[in-house]
Amino acid sequence: MTTNTLNDIEIIKAPTSKIDSVDFQNLAFGNVFTDHMLVCDYKDGQWEKPVIKPYAPFLMDPSAKVFHYGQAIFEGMKAYKDVNDDIWLFRPDQNFERFNKSAVRMAMPEVPEFVFMEGLKELIRLEKDWVQKGLGNSLYLRPFMIATGTGVIAAPSQEYRFMIILSPAKSYYSGEVKVIIAEHFSRAANGGIGAAKAAGNYSAQFYPTKLANEKGYQQIIWTDDATHTKLEEAGTMNVFFRINDTLFTAPTSERILDGITRKSVIDLVNKENIALEVRTVLVDELVEAAKNGSLKEIFGAGTAAVINPIVGFSYKDEYYELPKLEKPMALKIKQKLTNIQNKLEEDVFGWTVKI
Ligand code: COI
């Protein structure tokens, strides 16, 4: 990879802010964006100077490869404001690393650390008033890269645009989440792009998820594409199962996203001495546990969704309701995690990074 010496970010400020028009108490996820965005273009084998400029639409050639071949990747991150008004990122090094892994898998250029990290921090500093204090509030950060090169030949683009946009966030899911276990459709296959945070991984889920929505389910728990017998990942989240007092989650693979919330939950749970097994969980095991009453909880873990309890699942047209527990493990883990993210509890793992 060739790069110019990137040590500078140009900032063009918006003449006015729209912050006063935002109802921070009633935010639907990902609909409102802050006043500025970061843009950094890749041309002639080099990254150009990053620019922070007013958030606005931009023109693109209709033949840009992102429109035809979906050469696009993204990350999901959050910034939190503590009681002293300091702003913190959660494990941003992990997102940066995963972003560039996704870039390699999608034949896109890796983004220099300065552009990703300093660009992100500079943009958040400018938008500090958009980071709301208090548990449950955060600024959702969306770095992404698209293929802007023109021409419909099916080959990697020669030009790219890396961008960061920011959106104040509360919860991702409103209301209960019920899931269907996939029996036919697949999210990913061995040798595919399931482990990359590629845009196409998400759009491929839209149709089966729409069918699930029509039946009253919010998400799908994906199973392995070859046999549909192994439980893998839920829509926008990794997934954990509690059978009796042990938690189970699938090992990451070429088909499963290496979730940062997932790996943080694993570390937290190990520290709390909660029994956890990272191993393949079979659909049959889950159904059996639901039938014999040993299945206590299922929850999803993801940046946007945080820790989201699943209230029941459907498999082969049979619905299994989970028990309503007084002290769910999911809640305990969520509290630990969000306390660390919001600097309400000591971060013994060194995960939080001050801006
Ligand atoms: C996230 O949790 O940040 C994700 O990237 C999932 C996204 C589809 C909302």
mmCIF file of N, CA and C and ligand atoms in Angstrom, residues 29 74 76 140 142 172 197 202 236 302-304, ligand 1:
data_model
loop_
_atom_site.group_PDB
_atom_site.id
_atom_site.type_symbol
_atom_site.label_atom_id
_atom_site.label_comp_id
_atom_site.label_asym_id
_atom_site.label_seq_id
_atom_site.Cartn_x
_atom_site.Cartn_y
_atom_site.Cartn_z
ATOM 1 N N PHE A 29 -33.102 4.227 15.845
ATOM 2 C CA PHE A 29 -31.692 3.967 15.577
ATOM 3 C C PHE A 29 -31.281 4.404 14.162
ATOM 4 N N PHE A 74 -17.980 -1.780 6.320
ATOM 5 C CA PHE A 74 -18.246 -0.782 7.361
ATOM 6 C C PHE A 74 -17.860 -1.315 8.718
ATOM 7 N N GLY A 76 -19.128 -0.709 13.081
ATOM 8 C CA GLY A 76 -20.077 -0.087 14.007
ATOM 9 C C GLY A 76 -19.341 0.119 15.322
ATOM 10 N N TYR A 140 -23.370 6.700 17.955
ATOM 11 C CA TYR A 140 -23.005 5.552 17.114
ATOM 12 C C TYR A 140 -22.099 6.051 15.991
ATOM 13 N N ARG A 142 -20.053 5.319 12.488
ATOM 14 C CA ARG A 142 -20.130 4.434 11.327
ATOM 15 C C ARG A 142 -19.015 4.782 10.319
ATOM 16 N N TYR A 172 -31.178 -0.200 19.856
ATOM 17 C CA TYR A 172 -31.329 -0.657 18.465
ATOM 18 C C TYR A 172 -32.700 -1.294 18.262
ATOM 19 N N LYS A 197 -16.958 -7.509 7.568
ATOM 20 C CA LYS A 197 -18.113 -6.655 7.776
ATOM 21 C C LYS A 197 -18.428 -5.983 6.441
ATOM 22 N N TYR A 202 -25.217 -8.070 5.054
ATOM 23 C CA TYR A 202 -26.433 -7.576 5.722
ATOM 24 C C TYR A 202 -27.602 -7.558 4.746
ATOM 25 N N THR A 236 -27.993 -9.043 13.422
ATOM 26 C CA THR A 236 -26.956 -8.027 13.611
ATOM 27 C C THR A 236 -26.116 -8.324 14.851
ATOM 28 N N GLY A 302 -23.961 -7.253 20.395
ATOM 29 C CA GLY A 302 -23.439 -6.500 19.251
ATOM 30 C C GLY A 302 -23.264 -5.049 19.647
ATOM 31 N N THR A 303 -22.535 -4.289 18.856
ATOM 32 C CA THR A 303 -22.292 -2.886 19.219
ATOM 33 C C THR A 303 -23.599 -2.108 19.256
ATOM 34 N N ALA A 304 -24.362 -2.200 18.178
ATOM 35 C CA ALA A 304 -25.595 -1.420 18.121
ATOM 36 C C ALA A 304 -26.607 -1.947 19.126
HETATM 37 C C1 COI B 1 -23.345 -2.969 14.885
HETATM 38 O O1 COI B 1 -23.772 -3.628 15.825
HETATM 39 O O2 COI B 1 -22.746 -1.919 15.048
HETATM 40 C C2 COI B 1 -23.482 -3.427 13.531
HETATM 41 O O3 COI B 1 -22.611 -3.175 12.768
HETATM 42 C C3 COI B 1 -24.720 -4.042 13.079
HETATM 43 C C4 COI B 1 -25.444 -3.075 12.207
HETATM 44 C C5 COI B 1 -26.140 -3.783 11.129
HETATM 45 C C6 COI B 1 -26.344 -2.180 12.973
#
